Amino acid sequence: MAKKPRKNQQQSGGTPATVALTSAGVDFTVHSYEHDPSHPSYGEEAAEAMGVSPDRVFKTLVADVDGALVVAVVPVAGSLDLKALAAAVGGKRAAMADPTLAERTTGYVRGGISPLGQRKKLRTVLDASADAHDTICVSAGRRGLEVELAPKDLLTLTEAVSAPVARG
């Protein structure tokens, strides 16, 4: 069976995330938009700019679970349930990671952290709500750049687990 062509992967230059997707041979689409630094929410801005429902746009958050950094990928319309995240990875306590540490560890800037192509591969949990969609959007590695792909591909490439870790 022939693979569908990957669309626009080089349109805005490669990021570690788009390079990882291309290397893996995964179907994806890159969406770019003009980032507004005054917008109060990176994720909501992305959903509005792309004309995509906020329940299909996922934000990448880095948390500290029992002293180890863990990535949570949750819908921008909701928030992260830290207790659920800790439980999903067999931990006891979770707190949001220091932003500087998150940036240094992932190699991305806040508001542009992608679950893909991180400098140091972190354990990843994808909110179970992603299963309800054929495709979801996550950061492609910089503000104003999103990548759309199948949730199963994101799970495979990040070696993530799927668990209900979002609220609201």
CSV table of N, CA and C in Angstrom, one decimal:
chain,number,residue,atom,x,y,z
A,1,MET,N,0.8,-1.2,0.0
A,1,MET,CA,0.0,0.0,0.0
A,1,MET,C,0.9,1.2,0.0
A,2,ALA,N,0.6,2.2,-0.9
A,2,ALA,CA,1.4,3.4,-1.0
A,2,ALA,C,1.1,4.3,0.2
A,3,LYS,N,2.2,5.0,0.7
A,3,LYS,CA,2.0,5.9,1.7
A,3,LYS,C,1.5,7.3,1.1
A,4,LYS,N,0.7,8.0,1.9
A,4,LYS,CA,0.3,9.3,1.5
A,4,LYS,C,1.5,10.2,1.6
A,5,PRO,N,1.6,11.1,0.7
A,5,PRO,CA,2.7,12.1,0.7
A,5,PRO,C,2.7,12.9,2.0
A,6,ARG,N,3.8,13.2,2.5
A,6,ARG,CA,3.9,14.1,3.6
A,6,ARG,C,3.8,15.5,3.1
A,7,LYS,N,3.0,16.3,3.7
A,7,LYS,CA,2.7,17.7,3.2
A,7,LYS,C,3.5,18.7,4.0
A,8,ASN,N,4.1,19.6,3.2
A,8,ASN,CA,4.6,20.9,3.8
A,8,ASN,C,5.7,20.7,4.9
A,9,GLN,N,6.4,19.5,4.9
A,9,GLN,CA,7.3,19.3,6.0
A,9,GLN,C,8.5,20.2,6.0
A,10,GLN,N,8.9,20.7,4.8
A,10,GLN,CA,10.0,21.6,4.8
A,10,GLN,C,9.6,23.1,4.6
A,11,GLN,N,8.3,23.3,4.6
A,11,GLN,CA,7.8,24.7,4.3
A,11,GLN,C,8.4,25.8,5.1
A,12,SER,N,8.6,25.6,6.4
A,12,SER,CA,9.1,26.6,7.2
A,12,SER,C,10.5,26.3,7.8
A,13,GLY,N,11.2,25.4,7.1
A,13,GLY,CA,12.5,25.0,7.6
A,13,GLY,C,12.3,23.8,8.6
A,14,GLY,N,13.3,23.0,8.7
A,14,GLY,CA,13.2,21.8,9.6
A,14,GLY,C,13.5,22.2,11.0
A,15,THR,N,12.7,21.6,11.9
A,15,THR,CA,13.0,21.6,13.4
A,15,THR,C,13.3,20.2,13.7
A,16,PRO,N,13.9,20.0,14.9
A,16,PRO,CA,14.1,18.6,15.3
A,16,PRO,C,12.9,17.7,15.3
A,17,ALA,N,11.7,18.3,15.5
A,17,ALA,CA,10.5,17.6,15.5
A,17,ALA,C,10.1,17.2,14.1
A,18,THR,N,10.2,18.1,13.1
A,18,THR,CA,9.8,17.7,11.7
A,18,THR,C,10.9,16.8,11.1
A,19,VAL,N,12.2,17.0,11.5
A,19,VAL,CA,13.2,16.0,11.1
A,19,VAL,C,12.9,14.6,11.6
A,20,ALA,N,12.5,14.5,12.9
A,20,ALA,CA,12.2,13.2,13.4
A,20,ALA,C,11.0,12.6,12.7
A,21,LEU,N,10.0,13.4,12.4
A,21,LEU,CA,8.8,12.8,11.7
A,21,LEU,C,9.2,12.4,10.3
A,22,THR,N,10.0,13.2,9.6
A,22,THR,CA,10.4,12.8,8.2
A,22,THR,C,11.3,11.6,8.2
A,23,SER,N,12.2,11.5,9.2
A,23,SER,CA,13.1,10.3,9.3
A,23,SER,C,12.3,9.0,9.6
A,24,ALA,N,11.2,9.2,10.3
A,24,ALA,CA,10.3,8.0,10.7
A,24,ALA,C,9.4,7.6,9.5
A,25,GLY,N,9.3,8.5,8.5
A,25,GLY,CA,8.4,8.2,7.4
A,25,GLY,C,6.9,8.3,7.8
A,26,VAL,N,6.6,9.2,8.8
A,26,VAL,CA,5.2,9.4,9.2
A,26,VAL,C,4.5,10.4,8.4
A,27,ASP,N,3.3,10.2,8.2
A,27,ASP,CA,2.5,11.3,7.5
A,27,ASP,C,2.2,12.4,8.5
A,28,PHE,N,2.4,13.6,8.1
A,28,PHE,CA,2.2,14.8,8.9
A,28,PHE,C,2.0,16.0,8.0
A,29,THR,N,1.4,17.0,8.6
A,29,THR,CA,1.2,18.3,7.9
A,29,THR,C,1.7,19.4,8.9
A,30,VAL,N,2.5,20.3,8.3
A,30,VAL,CA,3.0,21.5,9.1
A,30,VAL,C,2.0,22.6,8.9
A,31,HIS,N,1.7,23.3,10.0
A,31,HIS,CA,0.9,24.5,9.9
A,31,HIS,C,1.7,25.6,10.6
A,32,SER,N,1.9,26.7,9.8
A,32,SER,CA,2.6,27.8,10.4
A,32,SER,C,1.6,29.0,10.4
A,33,TYR,N,1.9,29.9,11.4
A,33,TYR,CA,1.1,31.1,11.6
A,33,TYR,C,2.0,32.1,12.2
A,34,GLU,N,1.5,33.4,12.1
A,34,GLU,CA,2.3,34.5,12.8
A,34,GLU,C,2.0,34.5,14.2
A,35,HIS,N,3.0,34.2,15.1
A,35,HIS,CA,2.8,34.2,16.5
A,35,HIS,C,2.7,35.6,17.1
A,36,ASP,N,1.7,35.8,17.9
A,36,ASP,CA,1.5,37.1,18.6
A,36,ASP,C,2.0,37.0,20.0
A,37,PRO,N,3.1,37.7,20.3
A,37,PRO,CA,3.7,37.6,21.7
A,37,PRO,C,2.7,38.1,22.8
A,38,SER,N,1.7,38.9,22.4
A,38,SER,CA,0.8,39.4,23.4
A,38,SER,C,-0.4,38.5,23.7
A,39,HIS,N,-0.5,37.4,22.9
A,39,HIS,CA,-1.6,36.5,23.1
A,39,HIS,C,-1.4,35.8,24.5
A,40,PRO,N,-2.5,35.6,25.3
A,40,PRO,CA,-2.3,35.0,26.6
A,40,PRO,C,-2.1,33.5,26.7
A,41,SER,N,-2.4,32.8,25.6
A,41,SER,CA,-2.2,31.3,25.6
A,41,SER,C,-1.6,30.9,24.2
A,42,TYR,N,-0.4,30.2,24.3
A,42,TYR,CA,0.2,29.7,23.0
A,42,TYR,C,-0.8,28.7,22.3
A,43,GLY,N,-1.3,27.8,23.1
A,43,GLY,CA,-2.2,26.8,22.5
A,43,GLY,C,-3.5,27.3,21.9
A,44,GLU,N,-4.2,28.2,22.7
A,44,GLU,CA,-5.4,28.8,22.1
A,44,GLU,C,-5.1,29.6,20.9
A,45,GLU,N,-4.0,30.3,20.9
A,45,GLU,CA,-3.6,31.1,19.8
A,45,GLU,C,-3.4,30.2,18.5
A,46,ALA,N,-2.8,29.0,18.7
A,46,ALA,CA,-2.6,28.1,17.6
A,46,ALA,C,-3.9,27.6,17.1
A,47,ALA,N,-4.8,27.2,18.0
A,47,ALA,CA,-6.1,26.7,17.5
A,47,ALA,C,-6.9,27.8,16.7
A,48,GLU,N,-6.9,29.0,17.2
A,48,GLU,CA,-7.5,30.1,16.5
A,48,GLU,C,-6.9,30.4,15.2
A,49,ALA,N,-5.6,30.4,15.2
A,49,ALA,CA,-4.9,30.8,13.9
A,49,ALA,C,-5.1,29.7,12.8
A,50,MET,N,-5.2,28.5,13.3
A,50,MET,CA,-5.3,27.4,12.3
A,50,MET,C,-6.8,27.0,12.0
A,51,GLY,N,-7.7,27.6,12.8
A,51,GLY,CA,-9.1,27.3,12.6
A,51,GLY,C,-9.4,25.9,13.0
A,52,VAL,N,-8.7,25.4,14.0
A,52,VAL,CA,-8.9,24.0,14.5
A,52,VAL,C,-9.5,24.0,15.8
A,53,SER,N,-10.4,23.1,16.1
A,53,SER,CA,-11.1,23.0,17.4
A,53,SER,C,-10.0,22.8,18.5
A,54,PRO,N,-10.1,23.6,19.6
A,54,PRO,CA,-9.1,23.4,20.7
A,54,PRO,C,-9.0,22.0,21.3
A,55,ASP,N,-10.0,21.2,21.1
A,55,ASP,CA,-9.8,19.8,21.6
A,55,ASP,C,-8.9,19.0,20.8
A,56,ARG,N,-8.6,19.5,19.6
A,56,ARG,CA,-7.6,18.7,18.7
A,56,ARG,C,-6.2,19.3,18.7
A,57,VAL,N,-6.1,20.4,19.4
A,57,VAL,CA,-4.7,21.1,19.5
A,57,VAL,C,-4.2,20.7,20.9
A,58,PHE,N,-3.1,20.1,21.0
A,58,PHE,CA,-2.5,19.7,22.3
A,58,PHE,C,-1.3,20.5,22.6
A,59,LYS,N,-1.2,20.8,23.9
A,59,LYS,CA,0.0,21.5,24.4
A,59,LYS,C,1.0,20.5,25.1
A,60,THR,N,2.2,20.8,25.0
A,60,THR,CA,3.3,19.9,25.6
A,60,THR,C,3.8,20.6,26.9
A,61,LEU,N,3.6,19.9,28.0
A,61,LEU,CA,3.9,20.4,29.3
A,61,LEU,C,5.0,19.5,29.9
A,62,VAL,N,5.9,20.1,30.6
A,62,VAL,CA,7.0,19.3,31.3
A,62,VAL,C,6.8,19.4,32.8
A,63,ALA,N,6.7,18.3,33.4
A,63,ALA,CA,6.5,18.2,34.9
A,63,ALA,C,7.6,17.4,35.5
A,64,ASP,N,7.7,17.6,36.8
A,64,ASP,CA,8.7,16.8,37.6
A,64,ASP,C,7.9,15.8,38.4
A,65,VAL,N,8.1,14.5,38.1
A,65,VAL,CA,7.4,13.5,38.9
A,65,VAL,C,8.5,12.7,39.7
A,66,ASP,N,8.4,12.9,41.0
A,66,ASP,CA,9.3,12.3,41.9
A,66,ASP,C,10.8,12.5,41.5
A,67,GLY,N,11.1,13.7,41.0
A,67,GLY,CA,12.5,14.0,40.7
A,67,GLY,C,12.9,13.7,39.3
A,68,ALA,N,12.0,13.2,38.5
A,68,ALA,CA,12.3,13.0,37.0
A,68,ALA,C,11.4,13.8,36.2
A,69,LEU,N,11.9,14.3,35.1
A,69,LEU,CA,11.1,15.1,34.2
A,69,LEU,C,10.3,14.2,33.3
A,70,VAL,N,9.0,14.6,33.1
A,70,VAL,CA,8.0,13.8,32.4
A,70,VAL,C,7.3,14.8,31.5
A,71,VAL,N,7.0,14.4,30.3
A,71,VAL,CA,6.2,15.2,29.3
A,71,VAL,C,4.7,14.8,29.4
A,72,ALA,N,3.9,15.8,29.5
A,72,ALA,CA,2.4,15.5,29.4
A,72,ALA,C,1.9,16.3,28.1
A,73,VAL,N,1.1,15.6,27.3
A,73,VAL,CA,0.6,16.2,26.1
A,73,VAL,C,-1.0,16.2,26.3
A,74,VAL,N,-1.5,17.4,26.5
A,74,VAL,CA,-2.9,17.5,26.8
A,74,VAL,C,-3.6,18.6,26.0
A,75,PRO,N,-4.9,18.5,25.8
A,75,PRO,CA,-5.6,19.5,25.0
A,75,PRO,C,-5.4,20.9,25.5
A,76,VAL,N,-5.3,21.9,24.6
A,76,VAL,CA,-5.1,23.3,25.0
A,76,VAL,C,-6.4,23.8,25.8
A,77,ALA,N,-7.5,23.2,25.5
A,77,ALA,CA,-8.8,23.6,26.1
A,77,ALA,C,-8.9,23.2,27.6
A,78,GLY,N,-8.0,22.3,28.0
A,78,GLY,CA,-8.0,21.8,29.4
A,78,GLY,C,-6.8,22.1,30.1
A,79,SER,N,-6.6,21.5,31.3
A,79,SER,CA,-5.4,21.6,32.1
A,79,SER,C,-4.9,20.3,32.5
A,80,LEU,N,-3.7,20.2,33.0
A,80,LEU,CA,-3.0,19.0,33.4
A,80,LEU,C,-3.4,18.6,34.8
A,81,ASP,N,-3.8,17.4,35.0
A,81,ASP,CA,-4.1,16.8,36.3
A,81,ASP,C,-2.8,16.2,36.8
A,82,LEU,N,-2.1,16.9,37.7
A,82,LEU,CA,-0.8,16.4,38.1
A,82,LEU,C,-0.8,15.1,38.8
A,83,LYS,N,-1.9,14.9,39.6
A,83,LYS,CA,-2.0,13.6,40.3
A,83,LYS,C,-2.2,12.4,39.3
A,84,ALA,N,-3.0,12.7,38.3
A,84,ALA,CA,-3.2,11.7,37.3
A,84,ALA,C,-1.9,11.4,36.5
A,85,LEU,N,-1.1,12.4,36.2
A,85,LEU,CA,0.1,12.3,35.5
A,85,LEU,C,1.1,11.4,36.4
A,86,ALA,N,1.2,11.7,37.6
A,86,ALA,CA,2.1,10.9,38.5
A,86,ALA,C,1.6,9.5,38.5
A,87,ALA,N,0.3,9.2,38.6
A,87,ALA,CA,-0.2,7.8,38.6
A,87,ALA,C,0.1,7.1,37.3
A,88,ALA,N,0.0,7.9,36.2
A,88,ALA,CA,0.2,7.3,34.9
A,88,ALA,C,1.6,6.8,34.7
A,89,VAL,N,2.6,7.3,35.4
A,89,VAL,CA,4.0,6.9,35.2
A,89,VAL,C,4.5,6.2,36.5
A,90,GLY,N,3.6,5.8,37.4
A,90,GLY,CA,3.9,5.0,38.6
A,90,GLY,C,4.6,5.9,39.6
A,91,GLY,N,4.3,7.2,39.6
A,91,GLY,CA,4.9,8.1,40.6
A,91,GLY,C,3.9,8.5,41.7
A,92,LYS,N,4.5,9.2,42.6
A,92,LYS,CA,3.6,9.7,43.8
A,92,LYS,C,3.3,11.1,43.7
A,93,ARG,N,4.2,12.0,43.3
A,93,ARG,CA,4.0,13.4,43.3
A,93,ARG,C,4.5,14.0,42.0
A,94,ALA,N,3.7,15.0,41.6
A,94,ALA,CA,4.1,15.7,40.4
A,94,ALA,C,3.9,17.2,40.6
A,95,ALA,N,4.8,18.0,40.0
A,95,ALA,CA,4.7,19.4,40.0
A,95,ALA,C,5.2,19.9,38.6
A,96,MET,N,4.8,21.1,38.2
A,96,MET,CA,5.3,21.6,37.0
A,96,MET,C,6.8,21.8,37.1
A,97,ALA,N,7.5,21.5,36.1
A,97,ALA,CA,9.0,21.6,36.0
A,97,ALA,C,9.4,23.1,35.9
A,98,ASP,N,10.5,23.4,36.4
A,98,ASP,CA,11.1,24.7,36.2
A,98,ASP,C,11.2,25.0,34.7
A,99,PRO,N,10.7,26.1,34.3
A,99,PRO,CA,10.7,26.4,32.8
A,99,PRO,C,12.1,26.4,32.2
A,100,THR,N,13.1,26.9,32.9
A,100,THR,CA,14.4,27.0,32.4
A,100,THR,C,15.0,25.5,32.2
A,101,LEU,N,14.7,24.7,33.2
A,101,LEU,CA,15.1,23.3,33.1
A,101,LEU,C,14.4,22.6,32.0
A,102,ALA,N,13.1,22.8,31.8
A,102,ALA,CA,12.3,22.2,30.7
A,102,ALA,C,12.9,22.6,29.4
A,103,GLU,N,13.3,23.9,29.2
A,103,GLU,CA,13.8,24.4,27.9
A,103,GLU,C,15.2,23.7,27.7
A,104,ARG,N,16.0,23.7,28.7
A,104,ARG,CA,17.4,23.2,28.6
A,104,ARG,C,17.4,21.7,28.3
A,105,THR,N,16.4,20.9,28.9
A,105,THR,CA,16.4,19.5,28.7
A,105,THR,C,15.8,19.1,27.4
A,106,THR,N,14.8,19.8,26.9
A,106,THR,CA,14.1,19.5,25.7
A,106,THR,C,14.8,20.1,24.5
A,107,GLY,N,15.5,21.2,24.7
A,107,GLY,CA,16.1,21.9,23.5
A,107,GLY,C,15.1,22.9,22.8
A,108,TYR,N,14.0,23.1,23.4
A,108,TYR,CA,13.0,24.0,22.8
A,108,TYR,C,12.6,25.1,23.8
A,109,VAL,N,12.1,26.2,23.3
A,109,VAL,CA,11.7,27.3,24.1
A,109,VAL,C,10.2,27.1,24.6
A,110,ARG,N,9.9,27.7,25.8
A,110,ARG,CA,8.6,27.6,26.3
A,110,ARG,C,7.6,28.1,25.3
A,111,GLY,N,6.5,27.5,25.1
A,111,GLY,CA,5.5,27.9,24.0
A,111,GLY,C,5.8,27.2,22.7
A,112,GLY,N,7.0,26.6,22.6
A,112,GLY,CA,7.4,25.9,21.4
A,112,GLY,C,7.9,24.5,21.7
A,113,ILE,N,7.7,24.0,22.9
A,113,ILE,CA,8.2,22.7,23.3
A,113,ILE,C,7.4,21.6,22.5
A,114,SER,N,8.1,20.8,21.8
A,114,SER,CA,7.4,19.7,21.1
A,114,SER,C,7.6,18.4,21.8
A,115,PRO,N,6.7,17.5,21.7
A,115,PRO,CA,6.9,16.1,22.3
A,115,PRO,C,7.9,15.3,21.4
A,116,LEU,N,8.2,15.8,20.2
A,116,LEU,CA,9.0,15.1,19.3
A,116,LEU,C,10.4,15.8,19.1
A,117,GLY,N,11.4,15.0,18.9
A,117,GLY,CA,12.8,15.5,18.6
A,117,GLY,C,13.4,16.2,19.8
A,118,GLN,N,13.1,15.9,21.0
A,118,GLN,CA,13.7,16.5,22.1
A,118,GLN,C,15.2,16.2,22.3
A,119,ARG,N,15.9,17.1,22.9
A,119,ARG,CA,17.3,16.9,23.1
A,119,ARG,C,17.6,15.7,24.0
A,120,LYS,N,16.8,15.6,25.0
A,120,LYS,CA,16.9,14.4,25.9
A,120,LYS,C,15.5,13.8,25.9
A,121,LYS,N,15.4,12.5,25.5
A,121,LYS,CA,14.1,11.8,25.4
A,121,LYS,C,13.5,11.6,26.8
A,122,LEU,N,12.4,12.2,27.0
A,122,LEU,CA,11.7,12.1,28.3
A,122,LEU,C,10.5,11.2,28.2
A,123,ARG,N,10.1,10.6,29.3
A,123,ARG,CA,8.9,9.8,29.4
A,123,ARG,C,7.8,10.7,29.0
A,124,THR,N,6.8,10.2,28.2
A,124,THR,CA,5.7,11.0,27.7
A,124,THR,C,4.4,10.3,27.9
A,125,VAL,N,3.4,11.1,28.3
A,125,VAL,CA,2.1,10.7,28.5
A,125,VAL,C,1.2,11.5,27.6
A,126,LEU,N,0.4,10.9,26.7
A,126,LEU,CA,-0.5,11.5,25.9
A,126,LEU,C,-1.9,11.4,26.5
A,127,ASP,N,-2.7,12.5,26.6
A,127,ASP,CA,-4.0,12.4,27.2
A,127,ASP,C,-4.9,11.5,26.3
A,128,ALA,N,-5.6,10.6,27.0
A,128,ALA,CA,-6.4,9.6,26.3
A,128,ALA,C,-7.5,10.2,25.4
A,129,SER,N,-7.8,11.5,25.6
A,129,SER,CA,-8.8,12.1,24.7
A,129,SER,C,-8.3,12.2,23.2
A,130,ALA,N,-7.0,12.1,23.0
A,130,ALA,CA,-6.5,12.1,21.7
A,130,ALA,C,-7.0,11.0,20.8
A,131,ASP,N,-7.3,9.9,21.4
A,131,ASP,CA,-7.9,8.7,20.7
A,131,ASP,C,-9.1,9.0,20.0
A,132,ALA,N,-9.9,10.0,20.4
A,132,ALA,CA,-11.1,10.4,19.7
A,132,ALA,C,-11.0,11.1,18.4
A,133,HIS,N,-9.7,11.4,18.0
A,133,HIS,CA,-9.5,12.2,16.8
A,133,HIS,C,-8.6,11.4,15.8
A,134,ASP,N,-8.9,11.6,14.5
A,134,ASP,CA,-8.0,11.0,13.5
A,134,ASP,C,-6.6,11.6,13.5
A,135,THR,N,-6.6,13.0,13.7
A,135,THR,CA,-5.3,13.7,13.8
A,135,THR,C,-5.4,14.7,14.9
A,136,ILE,N,-4.3,15.0,15.5
A,136,ILE,CA,-4.2,16.1,16.5
A,136,ILE,C,-3.0,17.0,16.1
A,137,CYS,N,-3.0,18.2,16.7
A,137,CYS,CA,-1.9,19.1,16.4
A,137,CYS,C,-1.1,19.3,17.7
A,138,VAL,N,0.3,19.3,17.5
A,138,VAL,CA,1.2,19.5,18.6
A,138,VAL,C,2.2,20.5,18.1
A,139,SER,N,3.0,21.1,19.0
A,139,SER,CA,4.0,22.0,18.6
A,139,SER,C,5.1,21.3,17.7
A,140,ALA,N,5.5,22.0,16.7
A,140,ALA,CA,6.5,21.5,15.8
A,140,ALA,C,7.9,21.9,16.2
A,141,GLY,N,8.0,22.6,17.3
A,141,GLY,CA,9.3,23.0,17.8
A,141,GLY,C,9.6,24.4,17.9
A,142,ARG,N,8.7,25.3,17.6
A,142,ARG,CA,8.8,26.7,17.8
A,142,ARG,C,7.5,27.4,17.8
A,143,ARG,N,7.4,28.5,18.4
A,143,ARG,CA,6.2,29.3,18.5
A,143,ARG,C,5.7,29.6,17.0
A,144,GLY,N,4.4,29.4,16.8
A,144,GLY,CA,3.9,29.7,15.4
A,144,GLY,C,4.1,28.6,14.4
A,145,LEU,N,4.4,27.4,14.9
A,145,LEU,CA,4.6,26.2,14.0
A,145,LEU,C,4.0,25.0,14.7
A,146,GLU,N,3.0,24.4,14.1
A,146,GLU,CA,2.4,23.2,14.6
A,146,GLU,C,2.5,22.1,13.6
A,147,VAL,N,2.5,20.8,14.1
A,147,VAL,CA,2.5,19.7,13.2
A,147,VAL,C,1.2,18.9,13.5
A,148,GLU,N,0.5,18.4,12.5
A,148,GLU,CA,-0.7,17.6,12.6
A,148,GLU,C,-0.3,16.2,12.2
A,149,LEU,N,-0.7,15.2,13.1
A,149,LEU,CA,-0.4,13.8,12.9
A,149,LEU,C,-1.4,13.0,13.6
A,150,ALA,N,-1.4,11.7,13.3
A,150,ALA,CA,-2.3,10.7,13.9
A,150,ALA,C,-1.8,10.5,15.3
A,151,PRO,N,-2.7,10.4,16.3
A,151,PRO,CA,-2.3,10.2,17.7
A,151,PRO,C,-1.5,8.9,17.8
A,152,LYS,N,-1.8,7.9,17.1
A,152,LYS,CA,-1.1,6.6,17.2
A,152,LYS,C,0.4,6.8,16.8
A,153,ASP,N,0.6,7.6,15.8
A,153,ASP,CA,2.0,7.9,15.4
A,153,ASP,C,2.8,8.7,16.4
A,154,LEU,N,2.1,9.6,17.1
A,154,LEU,CA,2.7,10.3,18.2
A,154,LEU,C,3.1,9.4,19.3
A,155,LEU,N,2.2,8.5,19.7
A,155,LEU,CA,2.4,7.5,20.7
A,155,LEU,C,3.6,6.6,20.4
A,156,THR,N,3.7,6.2,19.1
A,156,THR,CA,4.8,5.3,18.7
A,156,THR,C,6.1,6.0,18.7
A,157,LEU,N,6.2,7.2,18.1
A,157,LEU,CA,7.4,7.9,18.0
A,157,LEU,C,8.0,8.4,19.4
A,158,THR,N,7.1,8.7,20.3
A,158,THR,CA,7.6,9.2,21.6
A,158,THR,C,7.6,8.1,22.6
A,159,GLU,N,7.2,6.9,22.2
A,159,GLU,CA,7.1,5.8,23.1
A,159,GLU,C,6.2,6.1,24.3
A,160,ALA,N,5.2,6.9,24.1
A,160,ALA,CA,4.3,7.4,25.1
A,160,ALA,C,3.3,6.4,25.6
A,161,VAL,N,2.7,6.7,26.7
A,161,VAL,CA,1.6,5.9,27.2
A,161,VAL,C,0.4,6.8,27.0
A,162,SER,N,-0.8,6.2,26.9
A,162,SER,CA,-2.0,7.0,26.8
A,162,SER,C,-2.8,6.8,28.1
A,163,ALA,N,-3.1,8.0,28.7
A,163,ALA,CA,-3.8,7.9,30.0
A,163,ALA,C,-4.7,9.2,30.2
A,164,PRO,N,-5.7,9.2,30.9
A,164,PRO,CA,-6.5,10.4,31.2
A,164,PRO,C,-5.8,11.3,32.1
A,165,VAL,N,-5.1,12.3,31.6
A,165,VAL,CA,-4.3,13.2,32.5
A,165,VAL,C,-4.7,14.6,32.4
A,166,ALA,N,-5.8,14.9,31.6
A,166,ALA,CA,-6.3,16.3,31.4
A,166,ALA,C,-7.6,16.5,32.2
A,167,ARG,N,-7.8,17.7,32.6
A,167,ARG,CA,-9.0,18.1,33.3
A,167,ARG,C,-9.7,19.2,32.4
A,168,GLY,N,-11.0,19.2,32.5
A,168,GLY,CA,-11.7,20.3,31.9
A,168,GLY,C,-11.9,20.3,30.5
